[in-house]
Coordinates of C-alpha atoms and ligand atoms in Angstrom, one line a residue:
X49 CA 326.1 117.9 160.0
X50 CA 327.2 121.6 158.9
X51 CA 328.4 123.2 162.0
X52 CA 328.6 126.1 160.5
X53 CA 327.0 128.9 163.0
X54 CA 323.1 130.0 162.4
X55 CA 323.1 126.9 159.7
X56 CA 319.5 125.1 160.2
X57 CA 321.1 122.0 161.5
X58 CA 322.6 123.9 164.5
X59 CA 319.7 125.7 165.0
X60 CA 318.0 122.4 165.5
X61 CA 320.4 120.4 167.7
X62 CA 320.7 123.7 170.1
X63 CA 316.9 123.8 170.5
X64 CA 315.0 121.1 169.6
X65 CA 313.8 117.5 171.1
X66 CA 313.3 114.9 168.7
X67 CA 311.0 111.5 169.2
X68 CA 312.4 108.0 168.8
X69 CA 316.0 109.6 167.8
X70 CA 318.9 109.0 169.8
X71 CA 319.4 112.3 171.2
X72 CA 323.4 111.8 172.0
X73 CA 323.9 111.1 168.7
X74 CA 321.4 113.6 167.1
X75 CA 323.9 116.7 168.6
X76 CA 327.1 114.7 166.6
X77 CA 324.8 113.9 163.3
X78 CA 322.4 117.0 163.1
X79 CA 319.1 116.7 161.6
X80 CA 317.5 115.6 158.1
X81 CA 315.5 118.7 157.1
X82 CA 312.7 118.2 154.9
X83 CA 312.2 121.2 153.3
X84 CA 309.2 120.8 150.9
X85 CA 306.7 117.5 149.5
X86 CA 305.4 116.9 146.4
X87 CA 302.9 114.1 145.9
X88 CA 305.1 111.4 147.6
X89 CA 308.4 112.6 147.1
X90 CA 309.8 115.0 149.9
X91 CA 313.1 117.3 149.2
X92 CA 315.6 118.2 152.0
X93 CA 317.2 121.6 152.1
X94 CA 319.6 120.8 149.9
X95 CA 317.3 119.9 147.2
X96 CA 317.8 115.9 147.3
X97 CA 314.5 114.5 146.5
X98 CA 313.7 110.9 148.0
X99 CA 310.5 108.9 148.0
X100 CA 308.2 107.9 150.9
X101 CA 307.7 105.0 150.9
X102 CA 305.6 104.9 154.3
X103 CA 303.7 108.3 154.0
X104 CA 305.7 109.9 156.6
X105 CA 304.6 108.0 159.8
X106 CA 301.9 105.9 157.9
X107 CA 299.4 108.7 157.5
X108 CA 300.0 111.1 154.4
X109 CA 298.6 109.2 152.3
X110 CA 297.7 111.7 150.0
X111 CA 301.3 112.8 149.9
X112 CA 303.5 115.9 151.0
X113 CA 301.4 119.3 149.7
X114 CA 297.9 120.1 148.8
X115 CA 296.6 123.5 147.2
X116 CA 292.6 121.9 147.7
X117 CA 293.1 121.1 151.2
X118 CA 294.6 124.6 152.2
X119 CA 292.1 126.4 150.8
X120 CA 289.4 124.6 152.7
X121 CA 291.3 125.1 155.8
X122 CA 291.8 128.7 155.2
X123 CA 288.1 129.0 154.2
X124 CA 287.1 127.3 157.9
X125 CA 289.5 129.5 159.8
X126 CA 288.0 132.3 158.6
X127 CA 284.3 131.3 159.3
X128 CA 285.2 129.9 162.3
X129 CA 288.9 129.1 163.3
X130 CA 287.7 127.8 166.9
X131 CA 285.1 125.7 168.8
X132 CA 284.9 123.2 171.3
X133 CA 282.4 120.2 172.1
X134 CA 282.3 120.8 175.3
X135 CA 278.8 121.8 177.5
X136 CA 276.5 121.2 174.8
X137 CA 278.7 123.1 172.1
X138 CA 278.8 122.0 168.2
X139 CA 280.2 122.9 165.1
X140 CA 279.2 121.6 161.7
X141 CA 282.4 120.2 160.3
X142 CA 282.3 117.8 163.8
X143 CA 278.7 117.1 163.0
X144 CA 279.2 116.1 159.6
X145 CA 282.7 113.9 159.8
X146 CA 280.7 112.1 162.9
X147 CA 277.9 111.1 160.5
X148 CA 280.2 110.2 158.1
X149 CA 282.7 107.6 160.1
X150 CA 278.8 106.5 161.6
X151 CA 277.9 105.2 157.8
X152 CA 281.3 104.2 156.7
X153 CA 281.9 102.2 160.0
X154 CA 282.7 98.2 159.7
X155 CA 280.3 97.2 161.8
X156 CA 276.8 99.7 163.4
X157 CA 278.7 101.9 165.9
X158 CA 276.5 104.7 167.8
X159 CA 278.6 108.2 168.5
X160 CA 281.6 109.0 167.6
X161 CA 284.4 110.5 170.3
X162 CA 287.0 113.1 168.9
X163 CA 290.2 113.5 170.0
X164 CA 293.8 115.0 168.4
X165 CA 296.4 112.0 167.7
X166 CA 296.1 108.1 167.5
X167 CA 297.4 107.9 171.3
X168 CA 294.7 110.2 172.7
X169 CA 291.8 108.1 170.9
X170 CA 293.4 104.8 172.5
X171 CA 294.2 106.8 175.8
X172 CA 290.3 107.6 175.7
X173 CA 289.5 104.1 174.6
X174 CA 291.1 102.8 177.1
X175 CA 288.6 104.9 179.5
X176 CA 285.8 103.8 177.9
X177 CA 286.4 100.6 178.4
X178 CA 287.0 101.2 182.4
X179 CA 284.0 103.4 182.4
X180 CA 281.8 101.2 180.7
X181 CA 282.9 97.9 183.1
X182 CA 281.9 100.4 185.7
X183 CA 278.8 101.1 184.5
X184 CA 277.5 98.1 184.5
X185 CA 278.8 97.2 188.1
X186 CA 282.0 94.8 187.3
X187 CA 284.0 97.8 188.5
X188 CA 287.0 95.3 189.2
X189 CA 287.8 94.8 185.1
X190 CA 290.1 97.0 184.8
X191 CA 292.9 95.0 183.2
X192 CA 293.4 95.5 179.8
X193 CA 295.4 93.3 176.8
X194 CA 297.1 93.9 174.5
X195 CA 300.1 91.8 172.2
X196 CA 303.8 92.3 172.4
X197 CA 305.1 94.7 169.7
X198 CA 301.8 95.9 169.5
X199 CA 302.0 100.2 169.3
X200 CA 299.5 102.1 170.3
X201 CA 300.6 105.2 170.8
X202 CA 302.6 106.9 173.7
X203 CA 300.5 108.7 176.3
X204 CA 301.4 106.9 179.5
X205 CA 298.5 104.8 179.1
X206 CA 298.5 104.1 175.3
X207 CA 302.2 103.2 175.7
X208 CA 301.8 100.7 178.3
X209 CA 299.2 99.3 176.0
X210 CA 302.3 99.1 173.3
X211 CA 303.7 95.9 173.7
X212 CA 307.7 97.2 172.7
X213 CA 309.5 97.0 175.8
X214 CA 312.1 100.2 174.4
X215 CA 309.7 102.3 174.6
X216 CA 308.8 101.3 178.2
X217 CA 312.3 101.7 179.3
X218 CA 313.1 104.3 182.4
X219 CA 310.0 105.5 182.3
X220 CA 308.9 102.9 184.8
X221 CA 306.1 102.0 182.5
X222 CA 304.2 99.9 181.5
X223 CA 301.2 100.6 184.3
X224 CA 300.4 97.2 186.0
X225 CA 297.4 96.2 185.0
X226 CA 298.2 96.0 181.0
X227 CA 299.1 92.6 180.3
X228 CA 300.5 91.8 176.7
X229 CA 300.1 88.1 174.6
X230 CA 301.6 86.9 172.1
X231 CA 302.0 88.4 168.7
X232 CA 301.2 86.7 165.8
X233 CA 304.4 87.1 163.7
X234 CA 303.9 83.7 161.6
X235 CA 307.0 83.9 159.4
X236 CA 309.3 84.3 162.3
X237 CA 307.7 82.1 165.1
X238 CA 306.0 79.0 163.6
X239 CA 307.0 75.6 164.6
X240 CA 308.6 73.4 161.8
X241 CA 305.3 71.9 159.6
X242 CA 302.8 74.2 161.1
X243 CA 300.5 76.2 159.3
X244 CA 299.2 79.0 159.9
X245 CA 295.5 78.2 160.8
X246 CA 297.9 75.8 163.8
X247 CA 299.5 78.9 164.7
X248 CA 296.4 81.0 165.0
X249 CA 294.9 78.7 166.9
X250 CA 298.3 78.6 169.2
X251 CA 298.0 82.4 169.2
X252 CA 294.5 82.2 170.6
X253 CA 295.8 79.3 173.3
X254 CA 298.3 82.0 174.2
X255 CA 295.6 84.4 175.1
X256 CA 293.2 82.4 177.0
X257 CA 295.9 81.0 179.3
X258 CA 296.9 84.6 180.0
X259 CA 293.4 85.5 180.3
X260 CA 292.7 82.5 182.9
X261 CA 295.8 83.1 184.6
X262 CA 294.8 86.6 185.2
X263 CA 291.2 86.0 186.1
X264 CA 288.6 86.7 183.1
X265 CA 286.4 88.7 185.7
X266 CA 289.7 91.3 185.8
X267 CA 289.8 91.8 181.9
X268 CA 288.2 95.0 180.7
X269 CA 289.5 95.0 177.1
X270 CA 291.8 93.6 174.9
X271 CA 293.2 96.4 172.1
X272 CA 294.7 95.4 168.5
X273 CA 295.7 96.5 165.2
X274 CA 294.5 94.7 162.2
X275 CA 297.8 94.7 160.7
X276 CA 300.5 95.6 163.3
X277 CA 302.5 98.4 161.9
X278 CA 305.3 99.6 164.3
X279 CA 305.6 96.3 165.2
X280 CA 306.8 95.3 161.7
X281 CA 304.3 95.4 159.4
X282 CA 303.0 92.0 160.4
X283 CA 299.6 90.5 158.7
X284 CA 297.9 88.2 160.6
X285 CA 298.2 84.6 159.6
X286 CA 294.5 82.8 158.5
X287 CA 292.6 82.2 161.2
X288 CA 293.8 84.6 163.3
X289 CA 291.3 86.9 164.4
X290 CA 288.7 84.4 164.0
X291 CA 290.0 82.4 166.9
X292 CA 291.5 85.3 169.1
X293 CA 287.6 86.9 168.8
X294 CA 286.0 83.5 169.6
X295 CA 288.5 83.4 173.1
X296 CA 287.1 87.0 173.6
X297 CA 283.6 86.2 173.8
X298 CA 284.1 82.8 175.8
X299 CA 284.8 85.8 178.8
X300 CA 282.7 88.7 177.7
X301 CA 286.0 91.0 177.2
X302 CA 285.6 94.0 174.9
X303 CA 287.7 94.0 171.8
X304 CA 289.2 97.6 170.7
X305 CA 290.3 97.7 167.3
X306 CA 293.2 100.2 166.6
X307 CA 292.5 101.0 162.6
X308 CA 295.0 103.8 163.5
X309 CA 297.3 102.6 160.3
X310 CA 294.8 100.4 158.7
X311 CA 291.9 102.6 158.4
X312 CA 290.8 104.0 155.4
X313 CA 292.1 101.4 152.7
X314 CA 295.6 100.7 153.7
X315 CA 294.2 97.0 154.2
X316 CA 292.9 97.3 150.6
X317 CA 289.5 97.3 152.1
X318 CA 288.1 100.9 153.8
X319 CA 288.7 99.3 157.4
X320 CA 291.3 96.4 158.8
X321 CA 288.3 95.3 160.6
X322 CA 286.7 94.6 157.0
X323 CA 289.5 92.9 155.7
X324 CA 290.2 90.8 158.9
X325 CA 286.7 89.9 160.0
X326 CA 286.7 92.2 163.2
X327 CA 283.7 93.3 165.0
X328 CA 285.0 95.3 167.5
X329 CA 283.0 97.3 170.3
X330 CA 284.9 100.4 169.9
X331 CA 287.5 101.4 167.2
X332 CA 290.3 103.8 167.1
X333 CA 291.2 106.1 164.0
X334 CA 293.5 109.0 163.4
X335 CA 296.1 109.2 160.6
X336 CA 295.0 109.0 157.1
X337 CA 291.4 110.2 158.7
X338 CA 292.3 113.6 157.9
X339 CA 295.3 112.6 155.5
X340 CA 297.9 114.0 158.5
X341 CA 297.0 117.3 156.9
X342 CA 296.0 118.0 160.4
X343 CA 295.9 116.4 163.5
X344 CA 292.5 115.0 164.2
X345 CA 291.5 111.3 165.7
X346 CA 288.6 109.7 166.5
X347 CA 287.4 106.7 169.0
X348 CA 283.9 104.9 167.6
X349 CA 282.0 103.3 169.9
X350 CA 279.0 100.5 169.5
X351 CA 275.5 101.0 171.3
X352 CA 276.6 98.5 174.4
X353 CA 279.5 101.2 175.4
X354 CA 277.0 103.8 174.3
X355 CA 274.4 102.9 176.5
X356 CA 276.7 102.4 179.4
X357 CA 278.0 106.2 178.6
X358 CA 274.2 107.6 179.0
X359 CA 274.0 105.6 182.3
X360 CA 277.2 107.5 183.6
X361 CA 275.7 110.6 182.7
X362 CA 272.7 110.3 185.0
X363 CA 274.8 108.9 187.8
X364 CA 277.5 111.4 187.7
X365 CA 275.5 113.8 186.1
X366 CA 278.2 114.8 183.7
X367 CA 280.7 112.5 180.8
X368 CA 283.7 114.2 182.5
X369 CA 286.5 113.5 179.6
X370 CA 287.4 115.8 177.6
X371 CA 290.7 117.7 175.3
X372 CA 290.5 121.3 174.1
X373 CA 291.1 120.6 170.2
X374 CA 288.8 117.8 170.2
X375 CA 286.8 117.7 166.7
X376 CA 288.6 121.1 165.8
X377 CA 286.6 122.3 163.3
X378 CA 289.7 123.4 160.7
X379 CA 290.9 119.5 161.3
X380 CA 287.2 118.2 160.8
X381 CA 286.3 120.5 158.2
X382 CA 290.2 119.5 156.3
X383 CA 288.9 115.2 157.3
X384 CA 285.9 116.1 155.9
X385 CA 287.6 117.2 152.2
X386 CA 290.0 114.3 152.6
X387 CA 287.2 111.9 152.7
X388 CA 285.8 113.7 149.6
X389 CA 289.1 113.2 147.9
X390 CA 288.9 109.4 148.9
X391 CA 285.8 109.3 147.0
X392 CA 286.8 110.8 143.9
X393 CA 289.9 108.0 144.1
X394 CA 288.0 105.6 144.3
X395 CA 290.4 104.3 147.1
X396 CA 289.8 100.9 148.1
X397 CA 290.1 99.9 144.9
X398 CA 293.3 102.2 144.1
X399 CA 294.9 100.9 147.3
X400 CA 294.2 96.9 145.8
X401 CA 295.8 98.5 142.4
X402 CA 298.8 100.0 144.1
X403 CA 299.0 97.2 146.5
X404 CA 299.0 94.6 143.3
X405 CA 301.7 96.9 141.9
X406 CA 304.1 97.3 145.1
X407 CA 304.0 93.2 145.3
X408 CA 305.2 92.9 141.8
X409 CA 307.7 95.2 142.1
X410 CA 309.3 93.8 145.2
X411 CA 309.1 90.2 144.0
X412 CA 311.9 90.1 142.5
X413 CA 313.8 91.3 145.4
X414 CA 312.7 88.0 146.9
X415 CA 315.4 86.1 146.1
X416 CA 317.7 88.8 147.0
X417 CA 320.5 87.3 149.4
X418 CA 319.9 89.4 152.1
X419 CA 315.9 89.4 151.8
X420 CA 314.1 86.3 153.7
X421 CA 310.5 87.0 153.8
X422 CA 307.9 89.0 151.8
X423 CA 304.2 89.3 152.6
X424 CA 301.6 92.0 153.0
X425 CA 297.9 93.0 152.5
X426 CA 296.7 95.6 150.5
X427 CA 299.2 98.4 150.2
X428 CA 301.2 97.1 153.5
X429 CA 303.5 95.3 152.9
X430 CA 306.8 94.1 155.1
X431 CA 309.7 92.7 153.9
X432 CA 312.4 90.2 156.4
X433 CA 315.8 90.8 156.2
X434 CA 317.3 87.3 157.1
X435 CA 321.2 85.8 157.0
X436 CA 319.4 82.5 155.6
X437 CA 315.7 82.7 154.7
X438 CA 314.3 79.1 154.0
X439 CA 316.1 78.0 157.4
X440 CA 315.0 81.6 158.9
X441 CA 318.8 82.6 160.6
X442 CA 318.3 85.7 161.5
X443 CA 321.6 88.2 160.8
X444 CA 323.7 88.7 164.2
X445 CA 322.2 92.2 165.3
X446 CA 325.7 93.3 165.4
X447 CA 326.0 93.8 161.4
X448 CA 323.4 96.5 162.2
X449 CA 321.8 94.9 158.7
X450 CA 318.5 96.8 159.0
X451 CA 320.0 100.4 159.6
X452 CA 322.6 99.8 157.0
X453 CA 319.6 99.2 154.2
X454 CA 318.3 102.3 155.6
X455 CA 320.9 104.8 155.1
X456 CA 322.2 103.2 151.9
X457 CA 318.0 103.6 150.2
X458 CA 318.5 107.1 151.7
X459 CA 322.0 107.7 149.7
X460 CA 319.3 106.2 147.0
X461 CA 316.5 108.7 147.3
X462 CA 314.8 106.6 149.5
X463 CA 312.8 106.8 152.9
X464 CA 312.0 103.5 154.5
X465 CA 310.6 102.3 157.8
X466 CA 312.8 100.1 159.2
X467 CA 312.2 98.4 162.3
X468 CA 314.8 95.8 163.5
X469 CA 315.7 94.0 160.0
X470 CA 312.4 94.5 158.9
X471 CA 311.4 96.7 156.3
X472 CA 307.8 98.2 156.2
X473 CA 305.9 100.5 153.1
X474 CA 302.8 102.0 153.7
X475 CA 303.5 104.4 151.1
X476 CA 300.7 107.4 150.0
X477 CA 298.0 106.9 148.5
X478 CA 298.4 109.0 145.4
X479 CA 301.5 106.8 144.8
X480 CA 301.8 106.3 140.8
X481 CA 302.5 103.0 139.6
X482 CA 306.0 104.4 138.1
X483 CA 307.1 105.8 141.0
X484 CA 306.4 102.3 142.8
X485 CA 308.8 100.5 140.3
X486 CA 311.0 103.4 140.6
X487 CA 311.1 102.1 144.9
X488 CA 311.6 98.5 143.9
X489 CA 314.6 99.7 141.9
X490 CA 316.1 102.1 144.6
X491 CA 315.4 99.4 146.9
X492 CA 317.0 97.1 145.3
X493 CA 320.9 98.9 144.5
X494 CA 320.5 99.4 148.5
X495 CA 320.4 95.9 148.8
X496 CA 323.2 95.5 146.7
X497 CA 325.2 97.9 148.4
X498 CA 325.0 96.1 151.7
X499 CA 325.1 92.7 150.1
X500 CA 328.7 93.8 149.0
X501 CA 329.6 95.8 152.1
X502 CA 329.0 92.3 154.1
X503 CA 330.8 90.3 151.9
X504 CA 333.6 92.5 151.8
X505 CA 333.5 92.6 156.0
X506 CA 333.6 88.7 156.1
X507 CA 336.3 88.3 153.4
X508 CA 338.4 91.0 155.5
Ligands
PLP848 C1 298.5 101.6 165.3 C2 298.8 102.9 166.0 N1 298.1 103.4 167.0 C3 298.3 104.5 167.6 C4 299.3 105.3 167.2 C5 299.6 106.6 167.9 O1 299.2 107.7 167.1 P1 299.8 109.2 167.4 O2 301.2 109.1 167.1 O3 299.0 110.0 166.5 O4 299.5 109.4 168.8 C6 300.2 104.9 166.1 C7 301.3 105.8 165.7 O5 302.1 105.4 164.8 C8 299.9 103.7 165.5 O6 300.7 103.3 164.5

């Protein structure tokens, strides 16, 4: 870090707090300041250029800058920079991104919720679901599930609904009544000789005895990505959702889909839900909604929770929920273009193309020493960093394997996601085909370099 006086990195460690960073070691190593984007490149302030290869935090997917977005935000804030939705208020741009995720939706939904991040809409969700339970006098569901490594955000109820017990820690969270089940990681947790329809249906087992041992007449929901990101980019083996949805009906438990990542093509279909056979009673989006040009969520919900909704409102008089920026009209109006933009990309089909693309360039890297397990869906895609692949040894965590690949792509020009010694692109959307064989190369001398760095540790 430059410690020179007044230079941008001091600036930084003397006065700001950054997420998920170590914060001892952020005041010794300074920040990384992204200066400027370009499509899916970013640039620090030195002028290094490195590529994205997970759109930021899974959600610019039409990269770094856009001229055509800002000038419909500008336009909007000068017409009207401000409303709410609350007491009867509307604006248009709410009104017409509504109807929008209404006829775009994976399955018939009825109203749409707005909120500002990906936490808030499961925060809200997670209300619903408690609401609607009450509603329709079961008033004691009010347990909710969700899987382990599952990440859903970090308000103090969307975090407990995480299933990643770091992010629990010293906070004295998770809240009691969240339960988490298994999670179906395939690669890493099947038995020797079973496949993976075996293994759903041992995932779905998992569930039921959780749900039995809890009570099913306690469950209010159960909440899951198609495609858990944060957790490691991990698809769900065939069968999957299938089986978990069939345990979910046996005991009437909602099922909340968070298409927080996997909405709007990442799954290579416009919805995880699509691609994974989910019909969920509400779903969760954010993200990629509004292309993280701004920060807009929403939470849909089906007619059953809709109904229940109305019913509150002439009991209580009132739906008494509520956040000040909720369906801000620059963010809708901004979603609004974004979808527009979607159109014109034709984007399921672009994120199959780039999907097809990212697979092919990574394959080779397959039989990479350090690599030990490839798969993905659509353009997700995670990648298993294992001492001994075909017998699945994972390496000791000491070796730090995982953050070593990640500052050597850095040196590269690289920005991955790694999580543990797992490796996860989401890259944008407007990712070129060039620039994605330009990753599998980058990627590829990282590997190298750490190959050699461990070799040269255990000859030492
Ligand atoms: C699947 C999923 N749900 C929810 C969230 C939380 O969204 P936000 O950070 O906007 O609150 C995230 C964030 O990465 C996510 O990946």
């Amino acid at each position: 870090m430059s410690t020179i006086a007044n230079s941008i990195e001091a600036r930084d460690v003397a006065s700001l707090v950054h997420m998920q960073t170590n914060l001892r070691l952020h005041q010794k190593e300074g920040p990384l300041v992204i200066a400027r984007g370009e499509g899916c490149r970013v640039f620090d302030d030195s002028g290094k250029e490195y590529i994205d290869t997970v759109a930021g935090l899974w959600c610019a997917s039409l990269g770094f800058g856009s001229e055509r977005l800002a000038r419909v935000a500008y336009e909007q804030m000068k017409k009207l920079g401000y409303y709410h939705l609350y007491r009867h208020r509307s604006t248009e741009p709410a009104i017409e991104l509504a109807e929008w995720l209404l006829k775009i939706a994976p399955v018939p939904m009825a109203r749409v919720v707005f909120q500002c991040s990906g936490s808030e809409a499961n925060d809200t969700a997670i209300k619903l679901a408690w609401y609607y339970w009450n509603a329709v006098g079961q008033p004691q569901r009010t347990k909710i599930i969700a899987r382990q490594m599952g990440y859903h955000g970090n308000t103090c109820a969307a975090v407990s609904l995480s299933g990643k017990p770091d992010m629990h820690a010293g906070f004295g969270l998770p809240f009691a009544n969240f339960k988490h089940t298994e999670f179906p990681h395939y690669y890493r947790r099947h038995e020797p000789g079973e496949t993976e329809e075996q293994f759903s249906g041992r995932m779905a087992e998992a569930l039921e005895r959780l749900i039995e041992a809890e009570g099913p007449d306690t469950i209010a929901a159960f909440f899951a990505e198609p495609v858990m990101g944060a957790g490691g980019g991990i698809v769900p083996p065939q069968g999957y959702f299938a089986k978990i949805q069939a345990a979910l009906r046996k005991y009437d438990i909602l099922f909340v889909a968070d298409e927080v990542i996997c909405g709007f093509a990442r799954t290579g279909e416009m919805w995880g839900c699509q691609t994974f056979g989910i019909r969920p009673d509400m779903m969760t989006s954010a993200k990629q909604l509004s292309a993280a040009m701004q920060p807009i969520s929403a939470v849909l919900v089906n007619a059953r929770i809709h109904d229940a909704m109305l019913a509150q409102s002439d009991r209580y008089g009132n739906f008494a929920h509520g956040f000040t920026y909720a369906g801000h009209p620059v963010a809708a109006a901004v979603a609004l273009e974004v979808q527009k933009i979607y159109a014109e990309l034709d984007i399921v089909a672009r994120a199959k193309r780039l999907g097809a693309a990212l697979q092919a360039a990574l394959e080779p890297l397959r039989r990479h020493p350090l690599v030990g397990d490839m798969r993905g869906v659509g353009f997700i895609h995670g990648l298993e960093l294992m001492r001994d692949g075909a017998t699945r040894i994972p390496f000791d965590p000491a070796l730090k394997v995982g953050a070593r690949v990640d500052a050597a792509a850095a040196r590269h020009g690289l920005i991955l996601r790694v999580i543990g010694d797992r490796i996860v692109f989401a890259p944008p959307l407007v990712m070129e085909e060039e620039e994605i064989g330009e990753v599998g190369a980058r990627l590829g001398r990282a590997l190298d370099e750490v190959a050699g760095e461990l070799k040269a540790g255990a000859a030492a």
